[in-house]
Short mmCIF file of C-alpha atoms in Angstrom, two decimals:
data_model
loop_
_atom_site.label_atom_id
_atom_site.label_comp_id
_atom_site.label_asym_id
_atom_site.label_seq_id
_atom_site.Cartn_x
_atom_site.Cartn_y
_atom_site.Cartn_z
CA MET U 1302 215.67 194.05 -33.74
CA PRO U 1303 216.51 198.03 -34.42
CA THR U 1304 220.32 198.01 -34.54
CA ILE U 1305 223.06 201.04 -34.36
CA THR U 1306 226.46 200.68 -34.89
CA LYS U 1307 229.74 202.79 -34.52
CA ILE U 1308 233.10 202.27 -36.08
CA THR U 1309 236.08 202.09 -33.81
CA SER U 1310 239.64 201.45 -35.21
CA ARG U 1311 239.63 197.85 -34.31
CA GLY U 1312 236.03 197.28 -35.62
CA GLU U 1313 232.54 197.67 -35.32
CA LEU U 1314 230.37 198.02 -32.34
CA VAL U 1315 226.67 196.90 -32.92
CA LEU U 1316 223.89 197.68 -30.41
CA GLU U 1317 220.36 195.87 -30.94
CA HIS U 1318 217.40 196.41 -28.73
CA ARG U 1319 213.85 195.29 -28.16
CA ASN U 1320 210.92 196.03 -26.21
CA LEU U 1321 209.35 193.48 -23.95
CA GLY U 1322 205.85 194.83 -22.91
CA ASP U 1323 207.49 198.17 -21.02
CA ASP U 1324 210.94 196.51 -20.42
CA ILE U 1325 214.06 196.76 -22.61
CA ILE U 1326 216.38 194.59 -23.76
CA VAL U 1327 219.51 195.75 -25.16
CA THR U 1328 222.73 193.79 -26.70
CA LEU U 1329 226.13 195.43 -26.95
CA THR U 1330 228.58 193.75 -29.03
CA GLY U 1331 231.97 194.18 -30.86
CA GLY U 1332 234.58 192.16 -32.52
CA ASP U 1333 234.55 188.64 -31.30
CA GLY U 1334 230.96 189.23 -29.72
CA HIS U 1335 229.74 187.06 -26.95
CA VAL U 1336 228.08 187.27 -23.65
CA GLY U 1337 230.57 188.30 -21.28
CA ALA U 1338 228.28 190.41 -18.67
CA VAL U 1339 224.62 190.63 -18.16
CA ALA U 1340 223.36 193.71 -16.08
CA VAL U 1341 219.46 194.72 -14.88
CA GLY U 1342 218.77 198.01 -14.49
CA TYR U 1343 215.49 198.87 -12.16
CA TYR U 1344 213.75 202.14 -11.62
CA ASP U 1345 212.58 202.97 -8.02
CA ASN U 1346 209.61 205.01 -8.43
CA THR U 1347 209.07 205.75 -4.72
CA HIS U 1348 212.90 206.88 -4.37
CA GLY U 1349 212.83 208.46 -7.72
CA HIS U 1350 216.35 206.81 -8.85
CA ALA U 1351 217.86 203.90 -11.01
CA SER U 1352 220.39 201.08 -9.68
CA SER U 1353 221.39 197.92 -11.55
CA SER U 1354 223.18 194.69 -10.93
CA VAL U 1355 225.59 192.60 -12.80
CA ILE U 1356 226.61 189.25 -13.39
CA THR U 1357 229.96 188.63 -15.09
CA LEU U 1358 231.09 185.54 -16.54
CA PRO U 1359 234.77 184.31 -15.71
CA SER U 1360 237.68 185.90 -17.16
CA HIS U 1361 235.46 188.81 -18.79
CA ARG U 1362 235.95 192.58 -17.94
CA ASP U 1363 232.45 193.27 -19.84
CA ASP U 1364 230.79 194.28 -16.03
CA ALA U 1365 231.42 197.75 -15.88
CA ILE U 1366 230.21 198.85 -19.35
CA ALA U 1367 227.07 196.82 -18.93
CA LEU U 1368 226.41 197.68 -15.28
CA ASP U 1369 226.70 201.50 -16.34
CA ALA U 1370 224.71 201.08 -19.40
CA ALA U 1371 221.98 199.42 -17.87
CA ARG U 1372 221.37 202.04 -15.19
CA LYS U 1373 221.89 204.93 -17.55
CA ILE U 1374 219.05 203.37 -19.91
CA THR U 1375 216.93 202.87 -17.25
CA SER U 1376 217.62 206.32 -15.40
CA ALA U 1377 216.12 207.64 -18.56
CA THR U 1378 213.39 205.79 -19.51
CA HIS U 1379 212.16 204.37 -16.03
CA ASN U 1380 211.90 201.13 -17.58
CA THR U 1381 213.44 197.98 -16.53
CA THR U 1382 216.50 197.01 -19.05
CA ILE U 1383 218.46 193.80 -19.56
CA LEU U 1384 221.86 194.52 -20.91
CA THR U 1385 224.30 191.82 -22.27
CA ALA U 1386 227.90 192.97 -23.67
CA GLY U 1387 230.51 190.93 -24.92
CA ILE U 1388 233.08 192.90 -26.73
CA HIS U 1389 236.57 191.45 -27.52
CA PHE U 1390 239.37 192.74 -29.64
CA PRO U 1391 242.31 190.62 -29.74
CA ASP U 1392 245.48 192.75 -28.56
CA ILE U 1393 243.32 195.87 -27.68
CA THR U 1394 245.61 198.70 -26.32
CA ASP U 1395 245.04 200.98 -23.55
CA LYS U 1396 244.25 203.89 -25.89
CA GLU U 1397 241.82 201.59 -28.14
CA ILE U 1398 240.07 200.58 -25.25
CA ARG U 1399 239.66 204.05 -24.18
CA GLU U 1400 238.20 204.41 -27.80
CA VAL U 1401 235.83 201.73 -27.31
CA LEU U 1402 234.49 202.72 -24.30
CA SER U 1403 233.89 206.03 -25.87
CA LYS U 1404 232.01 204.55 -28.79
CA ALA U 1405 229.86 202.47 -26.78
CA ASP U 1406 228.80 205.37 -24.57
CA GLU U 1407 227.76 207.06 -27.75
CA LEU U 1408 225.72 203.76 -28.62
CA ILE U 1409 223.89 203.94 -25.42
CA ASN U 1410 223.51 207.93 -25.72
CA ASP U 1411 221.95 207.17 -29.30
CA LEU U 1412 219.70 204.58 -27.96
CA ILE U 1413 218.16 206.82 -25.01
CA THR U 1414 217.71 209.51 -27.71
CA SER U 1415 215.88 207.36 -29.86
CA LEU U 1416 213.61 205.61 -27.16
CA MET U 1417 212.92 209.32 -25.64
CA GLU U 1418 211.57 210.16 -29.08
CA ILE U 1419 208.78 207.36 -28.67
#
């Protein structure tokens, strides 16, 4: 699987992806990687917009990043996207959370750019 990484003050974020037919499967992890949330992005050709749904595991907070990333990728590519997210850095501060979210967004944007070049 192709891999894109970004370094944060707390550690590395890793985004991996592969195609399954026209669909896209993405994993986004960092720190103690795990599956905290799984989102599906779907493009409605009739109405011309993307939507996404998410399942979050109990006591995890990866849902917002997974939901937004799946919708964003699908909106750009018009392909169904499955995205698993699991990022855990122990004792992370609010400032570090903002940094991780910003770097994760950069990873998603880098992925979209690479997918659009194909």
